[in-house]
Amino acid sequence: MSAADALRRMMIGEVRSFFHDAAKGDGPVMRSDDALLPRDSIAWRVHGDVMGMMIGGVSALLLQMLHPAALAGVWDFSNFRQDMHGRLRRTAGFIAVTTYAERARAEAAIARVRGIHAQVAGTLPDGTPYRADDPHLLAWVHAAESLSFLRAWQRYGDPRISTADQDAYFAEVAYVSRALGADPVPKTRADMEALLDIYRPELRADARRAEVARLVLRQPPQKLALAPVQALVMQAAVDLLPDWARDMHGLRVLRLTQPAFRGAARGIAGTLRWAFATPAQG
C-alpha cells in the first residue's frame, strides 16, 4: 500500500467514525441509482462535501434555534445536553439517506421522522402552543438548513457555482421537505432568502437559546487529536451565519482572522475531497 493510500484510509476512517456509530451497526450510506435524487444532481455534490456539510450543519443549527418553536422542540424532547454529537450525527444520517440511499429506504426514513414529529408538541414559555409537524415551522427549519448547506458549498467548495445551479439545488431538496410536511418550500435561491427574511420578526435570542448555542459551540471533541479541526468548524460555522443572526447570538468574527481560518477550512475541505475521490488500493 502506498503512503497516499494509507493516508486516504486513515482520513476516511476518521470521518466515518465521526459520522457513524459502529457499535450500533451504523455505517456509511451506499449510493444508489434508485435514490430520490439523481447522481448528476447538485444536491449530490453539495451533500457529499464533508467539510462543507459539517460547517453548514453547525451554522444551520445555530440559525434554526433562533426560532422559539424550533428551539422548544429540542429543549423539551431531545437529549441534546447528554448527546449533542449524537443529535448532529442523526441529522447527518438522515440527509445522507434521503440524498443517496435507495428510494424505499429514503421514504422509510421520511415516514419515521414524520412519526416522531407527530408526537412532539408543547407550550412555549410565553404560553404559545407549538407542534413539530407545523408546516410553517418545518419550512423555517428547511430554509435555515438548505441555505446554510449551499452557503458552505459556495464558500468552501465551488465559489463559482452559477445562479442556475443554486436554484437547481433548492428545487432538488424541496422534495424531502415537502414530504416532511413543510410549507412553503421555495425552489430558488432568491425566494429562499426572501422566506428567511419573512421569519425574522418571529425569532428570539433568550437564555435557552444561549445555553444550546454554548453546548453546540463548546462540545468536547470525540478525540483530542480532532480538537483543532472541530474548533475550525465552529469558527467557520459562526462566520457563515448572516450578520443579523450572528448579532442575535452575540457572536463575533474578527475580520483580521477571517482569511486564515477560511483558508485553513478550504485546505481541509480539499484534502477530504481528495481522500474520498479515489478509494484506497490494497
PDB file of C-alpha atoms in Angstrom:
ATOM      1  CA  MET A   1       0.000   0.000   0.000  1.00  0.00           C
ATOM      2  CA  SER A   2       1.362   3.419  -0.947  1.00  0.00           C
ATOM      3  CA  ALA A   3       1.733   6.269   1.527  1.00  0.00           C
ATOM      4  CA  ALA A   4      -1.058   8.118  -0.285  1.00  0.00           C
ATOM      5  CA  ASP A   5      -3.391   5.126   0.030  1.00  0.00           C
ATOM      6  CA  ALA A   6      -2.545   4.768   3.723  1.00  0.00           C
ATOM      7  CA  LEU A   7      -3.331   8.453   4.274  1.00  0.00           C
ATOM      8  CA  ARG A   8      -6.624   8.079   2.415  1.00  0.00           C
ATOM      9  CA  ARG A   9      -7.620   5.090   4.525  1.00  0.00           C
ATOM     10  CA  MET A  10      -6.791   6.922   7.725  1.00  0.00           C
ATOM     11  CA  MET A  11      -8.754  10.028   6.762  1.00  0.00           C
ATOM     12  CA  ILE A  12     -11.764   8.069   5.535  1.00  0.00           C
ATOM     13  CA  GLY A  13     -11.744   6.032   8.737  1.00  0.00           C
ATOM     14  CA  GLU A  14     -11.662   9.158  10.913  1.00  0.00           C
ATOM     15  CA  VAL A  15     -14.565  10.752   9.011  1.00  0.00           C
ATOM     16  CA  ARG A  16     -16.660   7.587   9.131  1.00  0.00           C
ATOM     17  CA  SER A  17     -16.060   7.153  12.848  1.00  0.00           C
ATOM     18  CA  PHE A  18     -17.229  10.735  13.383  1.00  0.00           C
ATOM     19  CA  PHE A  19     -20.470  10.307  11.439  1.00  0.00           C
ATOM     20  CA  HIS A  20     -21.257   6.640  12.170  1.00  0.00           C
ATOM     21  CA  ASP A  21     -21.581   4.689  15.408  1.00  0.00           C
ATOM     22  CA  ALA A  22     -20.051   1.311  14.570  1.00  0.00           C
ATOM     23  CA  ALA A  23     -21.107  -0.067  17.955  1.00  0.00           C
ATOM     24  CA  LYS A  24     -24.727   0.301  16.867  1.00  0.00           C
ATOM     25  CA  GLY A  25     -24.118  -1.220  13.461  1.00  0.00           C
ATOM     26  CA  ASP A  26     -24.176   2.190  11.834  1.00  0.00           C
ATOM     27  CA  GLY A  27     -22.238   2.534   8.582  1.00  0.00           C
ATOM     28  CA  PRO A  28     -21.865   4.746   5.521  1.00  0.00           C
ATOM     29  CA  VAL A  29     -24.813   5.085   3.155  1.00  0.00           C
ATOM     30  CA  MET A  30     -24.278   3.302  -0.140  1.00  0.00           C
ATOM     31  CA  ARG A  31     -25.045   5.481  -3.166  1.00  0.00           C
ATOM     32  CA  SER A  32     -27.891   4.130  -5.254  1.00  0.00           C
ATOM     33  CA  ASP A  33     -29.050   4.758  -8.812  1.00  0.00           C
ATOM     34  CA  ASP A  34     -32.567   4.489  -7.375  1.00  0.00           C
ATOM     35  CA  ALA A  35     -32.095   7.414  -4.964  1.00  0.00           C
ATOM     36  CA  LEU A  36     -34.673  10.189  -4.598  1.00  0.00           C
ATOM     37  CA  LEU A  37     -32.230  12.493  -6.396  1.00  0.00           C
ATOM     38  CA  PRO A  38     -30.176  11.519  -9.480  1.00  0.00           C
ATOM     39  CA  ARG A  39     -26.412  11.130  -9.452  1.00  0.00           C
ATOM     40  CA  ASP A  40     -25.916  14.262 -11.532  1.00  0.00           C
ATOM     41  CA  SER A  41     -27.907  16.447  -9.130  1.00  0.00           C
ATOM     42  CA  ILE A  42     -26.363  19.486  -7.459  1.00  0.00           C
ATOM     43  CA  ALA A  43     -27.524  18.105  -4.101  1.00  0.00           C
ATOM     44  CA  TRP A  44     -25.330  15.015  -4.536  1.00  0.00           C
ATOM     45  CA  ARG A  45     -22.353  17.329  -4.982  1.00  0.00           C
ATOM     46  CA  VAL A  46     -23.219  19.682  -2.093  1.00  0.00           C
ATOM     47  CA  HIS A  47     -24.188  16.982   0.400  1.00  0.00           C
ATOM     48  CA  GLY A  48     -21.115  14.907  -0.439  1.00  0.00           C
ATOM     49  CA  ASP A  49     -18.675  17.584   0.672  1.00  0.00           C
ATOM     50  CA  VAL A  50     -17.665  16.555   4.193  1.00  0.00           C
ATOM     51  CA  MET A  51     -16.158  19.803   5.474  1.00  0.00           C
ATOM     52  CA  GLY A  52     -18.853  21.975   3.918  1.00  0.00           C
ATOM     53  CA  MET A  53     -21.605  19.850   5.439  1.00  0.00           C
ATOM     54  CA  MET A  54     -20.023  19.985   8.900  1.00  0.00           C
ATOM     55  CA  ILE A  55     -19.681  23.757   8.742  1.00  0.00           C
ATOM     56  CA  GLY A  56     -23.102  24.223   7.164  1.00  0.00           C
ATOM     57  CA  GLY A  57     -24.731  21.825   9.613  1.00  0.00           C
ATOM     58  CA  VAL A  58     -23.494  23.649  12.709  1.00  0.00           C
ATOM     59  CA  SER A  59     -24.361  27.013  11.177  1.00  0.00           C
ATOM     60  CA  ALA A  60     -27.853  25.740  10.320  1.00  0.00           C
ATOM     61  CA  LEU A  61     -28.405  24.571  13.900  1.00  0.00           C
ATOM     62  CA  LEU A  62     -27.356  27.960  15.282  1.00  0.00           C
ATOM     63  CA  LEU A  63     -29.744  29.657  12.863  1.00  0.00           C
ATOM     64  CA  GLN A  64     -32.663  27.290  13.476  1.00  0.00           C
ATOM     65  CA  MET A  65     -32.555  27.679  17.255  1.00  0.00           C
ATOM     66  CA  LEU A  66     -33.332  31.387  16.955  1.00  0.00           C
ATOM     67  CA  HIS A  67     -36.948  30.372  16.321  1.00  0.00           C
ATOM     68  CA  PRO A  68     -38.607  29.743  19.716  1.00  0.00           C
ATOM     69  CA  ALA A  69     -40.696  26.810  18.485  1.00  0.00           C
ATOM     70  CA  ALA A  70     -37.744  25.077  16.807  1.00  0.00           C
ATOM     71  CA  LEU A  71     -35.717  25.544  19.982  1.00  0.00           C
ATOM     72  CA  ALA A  72     -38.558  24.323  22.207  1.00  0.00           C
ATOM     73  CA  GLY A  73     -38.839  21.015  20.370  1.00  0.00           C
ATOM     74  CA  VAL A  74     -35.160  20.352  21.012  1.00  0.00           C
ATOM     75  CA  TRP A  75     -35.308  21.669  24.571  1.00  0.00           C
ATOM     76  CA  ASP A  76     -38.397  19.704  25.630  1.00  0.00           C
ATOM     77  CA  PHE A  77     -37.924  16.413  23.785  1.00  0.00           C
ATOM     78  CA  SER A  78     -34.245  15.943  22.915  1.00  0.00           C
ATOM     79  CA  ASN A  79     -31.346  14.553  24.936  1.00  0.00           C
ATOM     80  CA  PHE A  80     -29.045  17.139  23.388  1.00  0.00           C
ATOM     81  CA  ARG A  81     -27.494  18.004  26.759  1.00  0.00           C
ATOM     82  CA  GLN A  82     -26.138  14.463  27.122  1.00  0.00           C
ATOM     83  CA  ASP A  83     -25.576  13.656  23.440  1.00  0.00           C
ATOM     84  CA  MET A  84     -25.133  16.707  21.232  1.00  0.00           C
ATOM     85  CA  HIS A  85     -22.831  14.779  18.925  1.00  0.00           C
ATOM     86  CA  GLY A  86     -25.439  12.048  18.563  1.00  0.00           C
ATOM     87  CA  ARG A  87     -28.036  14.592  17.508  1.00  0.00           C
ATOM     88  CA  LEU A  88     -25.732  16.037  14.852  1.00  0.00           C
ATOM     89  CA  ARG A  89     -24.863  12.511  13.717  1.00  0.00           C
ATOM     90  CA  ARG A  90     -28.541  11.554  13.320  1.00  0.00           C
ATOM     91  CA  THR A  91     -29.261  14.694  11.297  1.00  0.00           C
ATOM     92  CA  ALA A  92     -26.306  13.962   9.014  1.00  0.00           C
ATOM     93  CA  GLY A  93     -27.519  10.382   8.608  1.00  0.00           C
ATOM     94  CA  PHE A  94     -30.994  11.493   7.577  1.00  0.00           C
ATOM     95  CA  ILE A  95     -29.578  13.847   4.954  1.00  0.00           C
ATOM     96  CA  ALA A  96     -27.303  11.119   3.605  1.00  0.00           C
ATOM     97  CA  VAL A  97     -30.120   8.571   3.384  1.00  0.00           C
ATOM     98  CA  THR A  98     -32.569  10.947   1.695  1.00  0.00           C
ATOM     99  CA  THR A  99     -29.896  12.088  -0.756  1.00  0.00           C
ATOM    100  CA  TYR A 100     -28.089   8.876  -1.709  1.00  0.00           C
ATOM    101  CA  ALA A 101     -29.876   5.743  -0.468  1.00  0.00           C
ATOM    102  CA  GLU A 102     -32.354   3.704  -2.487  1.00  0.00           C
ATOM    103  CA  ARG A 103     -35.800   5.275  -2.673  1.00  0.00           C
ATOM    104  CA  ALA A 104     -37.533   2.771  -0.370  1.00  0.00           C
ATOM    105  CA  ARG A 105     -35.030   3.385   2.415  1.00  0.00           C
ATOM    106  CA  ALA A 106     -35.285   7.154   1.977  1.00  0.00           C
ATOM    107  CA  GLU A 107     -39.075   7.104   2.043  1.00  0.00           C
ATOM    108  CA  ALA A 108     -38.987   4.961   5.194  1.00  0.00           C
ATOM    109  CA  ALA A 109     -36.662   7.470   6.869  1.00  0.00           C
ATOM    110  CA  ILE A 110     -39.024  10.318   5.978  1.00  0.00           C
ATOM    111  CA  ALA A 111     -42.003   8.404   7.371  1.00  0.00           C
ATOM    112  CA  ARG A 112     -40.067   7.681  10.573  1.00  0.00           C
ATOM    113  CA  VAL A 113     -39.251  11.371  11.087  1.00  0.00           C
ATOM    114  CA  ARG A 114     -42.851  12.350  10.395  1.00  0.00           C
ATOM    115  CA  GLY A 115     -43.928   9.911  13.064  1.00  0.00           C
ATOM    116  CA  ILE A 116     -41.514  11.463  15.556  1.00  0.00           C
ATOM    117  CA  HIS A 117     -42.665  14.987  14.690  1.00  0.00           C
ATOM    118  CA  ALA A 118     -46.298  13.995  15.231  1.00  0.00           C
ATOM    119  CA  GLN A 119     -45.502  13.226  18.880  1.00  0.00           C
ATOM    120  CA  VAL A 120     -43.632  16.468  19.578  1.00  0.00           C
ATOM    121  CA  ALA A 121     -45.909  19.211  20.894  1.00  0.00           C
ATOM    122  CA  GLY A 122     -45.820  21.567  23.815  1.00  0.00           C
ATOM    123  CA  THR A 123     -46.061  25.134  25.034  1.00  0.00           C
ATOM    124  CA  LEU A 124     -43.528  27.932  24.759  1.00  0.00           C
ATOM    125  CA  PRO A 125     -42.530  29.876  27.888  1.00  0.00           C
ATOM    126  CA  ASP A 126     -44.985  32.616  26.883  1.00  0.00           C
ATOM    127  CA  GLY A 127     -47.862  30.114  26.672  1.00  0.00           C
ATOM    128  CA  THR A 128     -47.930  29.775  22.877  1.00  0.00           C
ATOM    129  CA  PRO A 129     -48.564  26.180  21.759  1.00  0.00           C
ATOM    130  CA  TYR A 130     -46.216  24.594  19.230  1.00  0.00           C
ATOM    131  CA  ARG A 131     -46.075  21.404  17.203  1.00  0.00           C
ATOM    132  CA  ALA A 132     -43.038  19.950  15.427  1.00  0.00           C
ATOM    133  CA  ASP A 133     -45.212  18.964  12.455  1.00  0.00           C
ATOM    134  CA  ASP A 134     -46.425  22.544  11.903  1.00  0.00           C
ATOM    135  CA  PRO A 135     -45.817  23.242   8.156  1.00  0.00           C
ATOM    136  CA  HIS A 136     -44.764  26.827   8.928  1.00  0.00           C
ATOM    137  CA  LEU A 137     -42.160  25.685  11.448  1.00  0.00           C
ATOM    138  CA  LEU A 138     -40.873  22.923   9.163  1.00  0.00           C
ATOM    139  CA  ALA A 139     -40.458  25.498   6.391  1.00  0.00           C
ATOM    140  CA  TRP A 140     -38.239  27.586   8.687  1.00  0.00           C
ATOM    141  CA  VAL A 141     -36.103  24.579   9.568  1.00  0.00           C
ATOM    142  CA  HIS A 142     -35.707  23.693   5.896  1.00  0.00           C
ATOM    143  CA  ALA A 143     -34.883  27.264   4.855  1.00  0.00           C
ATOM    144  CA  ALA A 144     -32.202  27.632   7.517  1.00  0.00           C
ATOM    145  CA  GLU A 145     -30.709  24.237   6.735  1.00  0.00           C
ATOM    146  CA  SER A 146     -30.680  24.351   2.942  1.00  0.00           C
ATOM    147  CA  LEU A 147     -29.344  27.915   2.794  1.00  0.00           C
ATOM    148  CA  SER A 148     -26.577  27.039   5.250  1.00  0.00           C
ATOM    149  CA  PHE A 149     -25.500  23.981   3.262  1.00  0.00           C
ATOM    150  CA  LEU A 150     -25.416  25.907  -0.002  1.00  0.00           C
ATOM    151  CA  ARG A 151     -23.558  28.855   1.543  1.00  0.00           C
ATOM    152  CA  ALA A 152     -20.930  26.457   2.910  1.00  0.00           C
ATOM    153  CA  TRP A 153     -20.548  24.795  -0.503  1.00  0.00           C
ATOM    154  CA  GLN A 154     -20.270  28.188  -2.189  1.00  0.00           C
ATOM    155  CA  ARG A 155     -17.579  29.358   0.251  1.00  0.00           C
ATOM    156  CA  TYR A 156     -15.566  26.157   0.675  1.00  0.00           C
ATOM    157  CA  GLY A 157     -16.436  24.058  -2.360  1.00  0.00           C
ATOM    158  CA  ASP A 158     -17.383  25.920  -5.520  1.00  0.00           C
ATOM    159  CA  PRO A 159     -17.277  29.738  -5.236  1.00  0.00           C
ATOM    160  CA  ARG A 160     -18.227  29.997  -8.912  1.00  0.00           C
ATOM    161  CA  ILE A 161     -21.442  27.965  -8.680  1.00  0.00           C
ATOM    162  CA  SER A 162     -23.926  29.524 -11.098  1.00  0.00           C
ATOM    163  CA  THR A 163     -27.255  31.043 -10.141  1.00  0.00           C
ATOM    164  CA  ALA A 164     -28.952  28.335 -12.198  1.00  0.00           C
ATOM    165  CA  ASP A 165     -27.192  25.585 -10.227  1.00  0.00           C
ATOM    166  CA  GLN A 166     -28.047  27.295  -6.938  1.00  0.00           C
ATOM    167  CA  ASP A 167     -31.707  27.371  -7.939  1.00  0.00           C
ATOM    168  CA  ALA A 168     -31.468  23.730  -9.046  1.00  0.00           C
ATOM    169  CA  TYR A 169     -30.229  22.773  -5.582  1.00  0.00           C
ATOM    170  CA  PHE A 170     -33.288  24.275  -3.875  1.00  0.00           C
ATOM    171  CA  ALA A 171     -35.609  22.667  -6.414  1.00  0.00           C
ATOM    172  CA  GLU A 172     -33.989  19.283  -5.747  1.00  0.00           C
ATOM    173  CA  VAL A 173     -34.054  19.347  -1.949  1.00  0.00           C
ATOM    174  CA  ALA A 174     -37.619  20.664  -1.924  1.00  0.00           C
ATOM    175  CA  TYR A 175     -38.951  17.121  -2.361  1.00  0.00           C
ATOM    176  CA  VAL A 176     -37.838  15.883   1.058  1.00  0.00           C
ATOM    177  CA  SER A 177     -39.069  18.994   2.873  1.00  0.00           C
ATOM    178  CA  ARG A 178     -42.477  18.790   1.225  1.00  0.00           C
ATOM    179  CA  ALA A 179     -42.625  15.085   2.092  1.00  0.00           C
ATOM    180  CA  LEU A 180     -41.921  16.015   5.727  1.00  0.00           C
ATOM    181  CA  GLY A 181     -44.830  18.472   5.625  1.00  0.00           C
ATOM    182  CA  ALA A 182     -43.078  21.836   5.181  1.00  0.00           C
ATOM    183  CA  ASP A 183     -44.972  24.674   3.512  1.00  0.00           C
ATOM    184  CA  PRO A 184     -43.990  26.885   1.769  1.00  0.00           C
ATOM    185  CA  VAL A 185     -40.884  25.379   0.149  1.00  0.00           C
ATOM    186  CA  PRO A 186     -39.278  27.834  -2.319  1.00  0.00           C
ATOM    187  CA  LYS A 187     -37.384  26.438  -5.289  1.00  0.00           C
ATOM    188  CA  THR A 188     -34.977  29.307  -5.994  1.00  0.00           C
ATOM    189  CA  ARG A 189     -32.170  30.962  -4.015  1.00  0.00           C
ATOM    190  CA  ALA A 190     -33.842  34.378  -4.167  1.00  0.00           C
ATOM    191  CA  ASP A 191     -37.186  33.055  -2.920  1.00  0.00           C
ATOM    192  CA  MET A 192     -35.490  31.098  -0.142  1.00  0.00           C
ATOM    193  CA  GLU A 193     -33.570  34.166   1.047  1.00  0.00           C
ATOM    194  CA  ALA A 194     -36.821  36.138   0.964  1.00  0.00           C
ATOM    195  CA  LEU A 195     -38.561  33.457   3.038  1.00  0.00           C
ATOM    196  CA  LEU A 196     -35.809  33.619   5.651  1.00  0.00           C
ATOM    197  CA  ASP A 197     -36.404  37.362   5.989  1.00  0.00           C
ATOM    198  CA  ILE A 198     -40.139  36.797   6.485  1.00  0.00           C
ATOM    199  CA  TYR A 199     -39.380  34.735   9.607  1.00  0.00           C
ATOM    200  CA  ARG A 200     -37.115  37.313  11.243  1.00  0.00           C
ATOM    201  CA  PRO A 201     -39.869  39.003  13.330  1.00  0.00           C
ATOM    202  CA  GLU A 202     -40.594  35.582  14.905  1.00  0.00           C
ATOM    203  CA  LEU A 203     -37.003  34.999  16.043  1.00  0.00           C
ATOM    204  CA  ARG A 204     -35.802  35.492  19.603  1.00  0.00           C
ATOM    205  CA  ALA A 205     -32.493  35.451  21.484  1.00  0.00           C
ATOM    206  CA  ASP A 206     -33.186  34.221  25.016  1.00  0.00           C
ATOM    207  CA  ALA A 207     -31.458  32.311  27.798  1.00  0.00           C
ATOM    208  CA  ARG A 208     -32.440  28.878  26.470  1.00  0.00           C
ATOM    209  CA  ARG A 209     -31.053  29.772  23.054  1.00  0.00           C
ATOM    210  CA  ALA A 210     -27.809  30.861  24.727  1.00  0.00           C
ATOM    211  CA  GLU A 211     -27.456  27.548  26.570  1.00  0.00           C
ATOM    212  CA  VAL A 212     -27.995  25.440  23.462  1.00  0.00           C
ATOM    213  CA  ALA A 213     -25.599  27.599  21.441  1.00  0.00           C
ATOM    214  CA  ARG A 214     -22.975  27.197  24.156  1.00  0.00           C
ATOM    215  CA  LEU A 215     -23.392  23.416  24.143  1.00  0.00           C
ATOM    216  CA  VAL A 216     -23.085  23.323  20.350  1.00  0.00           C
ATOM    217  CA  LEU A 217     -20.022  25.536  20.111  1.00  0.00           C
ATOM    218  CA  ARG A 218     -18.182  24.192  23.167  1.00  0.00           C
ATOM    219  CA  GLN A 219     -18.917  20.486  22.972  1.00  0.00           C
ATOM    220  CA  PRO A 220     -15.771  18.458  23.739  1.00  0.00           C
ATOM    221  CA  PRO A 221     -14.233  16.676  20.745  1.00  0.00           C
ATOM    222  CA  GLN A 222     -14.627  12.918  20.459  1.00  0.00           C
ATOM    223  CA  LYS A 223     -10.866  12.645  20.105  1.00  0.00           C
ATOM    224  CA  LEU A 224      -8.288  15.102  21.373  1.00  0.00           C
ATOM    225  CA  ALA A 225      -6.473  14.955  18.045  1.00  0.00           C
ATOM    226  CA  LEU A 226      -9.585  16.326  16.317  1.00  0.00           C
ATOM    227  CA  ALA A 227      -9.869  19.353  18.606  1.00  0.00           C
ATOM    228  CA  PRO A 228      -8.181  21.802  16.164  1.00  0.00           C
ATOM    229  CA  VAL A 229     -10.433  20.719  13.288  1.00  0.00           C
ATOM    230  CA  GLN A 230     -13.547  20.947  15.456  1.00  0.00           C
ATOM    231  CA  ALA A 231     -12.559  24.429  16.622  1.00  0.00           C
ATOM    232  CA  LEU A 232     -12.075  25.434  12.993  1.00  0.00           C
ATOM    233  CA  VAL A 233     -15.506  24.059  12.035  1.00  0.00           C
ATOM    234  CA  MET A 234     -17.161  26.019  14.843  1.00  0.00           C
ATOM    235  CA  GLN A 235     -15.369  29.230  13.886  1.00  0.00           C
ATOM    236  CA  ALA A 236     -16.289  28.800  10.228  1.00  0.00           C
ATOM    237  CA  ALA A 237     -19.919  27.988  11.146  1.00  0.00           C
ATOM    238  CA  VAL A 238     -20.286  31.228  13.120  1.00  0.00           C
ATOM    239  CA  ASP A 239     -18.665  33.107  10.260  1.00  0.00           C
ATOM    240  CA  LEU A 240     -21.170  31.556   7.826  1.00  0.00           C
ATOM    241  CA  LEU A 241     -24.189  32.964   9.680  1.00  0.00           C
ATOM    242  CA  PRO A 242     -25.947  36.038   8.298  1.00  0.00           C
ATOM    243  CA  ASP A 243     -24.722  39.148  10.106  1.00  0.00           C
ATOM    244  CA  TRP A 244     -28.092  39.696  11.807  1.00  0.00           C
ATOM    245  CA  ALA A 245     -28.180  36.101  13.116  1.00  0.00           C
ATOM    246  CA  ARG A 246     -24.653  36.365  14.451  1.00  0.00           C
ATOM    247  CA  ASP A 247     -25.639  39.605  16.201  1.00  0.00           C
ATOM    248  CA  MET A 248     -28.663  37.912  17.788  1.00  0.00           C
ATOM    249  CA  HIS A 249     -26.360  35.234  19.193  1.00  0.00           C
ATOM    250  CA  GLY A 250     -23.933  37.850  20.440  1.00  0.00           C
ATOM    251  CA  LEU A 251     -21.127  36.179  18.488  1.00  0.00           C
ATOM    252  CA  ARG A 252     -18.237  37.940  16.796  1.00  0.00           C
ATOM    253  CA  VAL A 253     -15.870  37.160  13.954  1.00  0.00           C
ATOM    254  CA  LEU A 254     -12.569  39.025  13.950  1.00  0.00           C
ATOM    255  CA  ARG A 255     -12.006  40.302  10.422  1.00  0.00           C
ATOM    256  CA  LEU A 256      -8.251  40.008  10.847  1.00  0.00           C
ATOM    257  CA  THR A 257      -8.537  36.245  11.414  1.00  0.00           C
ATOM    258  CA  GLN A 258     -11.046  35.550   8.613  1.00  0.00           C
ATOM    259  CA  PRO A 259      -8.509  34.923   5.810  1.00  0.00           C
ATOM    260  CA  ALA A 260      -6.564  32.497   7.998  1.00  0.00           C
ATOM    261  CA  PHE A 261      -9.429  30.291   9.199  1.00  0.00           C
ATOM    262  CA  ARG A 262     -11.240  30.390   5.863  1.00  0.00           C
ATOM    263  CA  GLY A 263      -8.037  29.350   4.126  1.00  0.00           C
ATOM    264  CA  ALA A 264      -7.469  26.545   6.631  1.00  0.00           C
ATOM    265  CA  ALA A 265     -11.042  25.298   6.185  1.00  0.00           C
ATOM    266  CA  ARG A 266     -10.659  25.326   2.392  1.00  0.00           C
ATOM    267  CA  GLY A 267      -7.446  23.365   2.738  1.00  0.00           C
ATOM    268  CA  ILE A 268      -9.061  20.671   4.875  1.00  0.00           C
ATOM    269  CA  ALA A 269     -12.097  20.562   2.585  1.00  0.00           C
ATOM    270  CA  GLY A 270      -9.860  19.993  -0.444  1.00  0.00           C
ATOM    271  CA  THR A 271      -7.859  17.299   1.331  1.00  0.00           C
ATOM    272  CA  LEU A 272     -11.035  15.437   2.314  1.00  0.00           C
ATOM    273  CA  ARG A 273     -12.303  15.624  -1.273  1.00  0.00           C
ATOM    274  CA  TRP A 274      -9.029  14.102  -2.406  1.00  0.00           C
ATOM    275  CA  ALA A 275      -9.330  11.311   0.161  1.00  0.00           C
ATOM    276  CA  PHE A 276     -12.856  10.351  -0.885  1.00  0.00           C
ATOM    277  CA  ALA A 277     -12.419  10.878  -4.626  1.00  0.00           C
ATOM    278  CA  THR A 278     -10.323   7.735  -5.199  1.00  0.00           C
ATOM    279  CA  PRO A 279     -10.747   4.681  -2.989  1.00  0.00           C
ATOM    280  CA  ALA A 280      -7.556   3.468  -1.355  1.00  0.00           C
ATOM    281  CA  GLN A 281      -5.962   0.456  -3.010  1.00  0.00           C
ATOM    282  CA  GLY A 282      -4.648  -2.685  -1.322  1.00  0.00           C
TER     283      GLY A 282
END
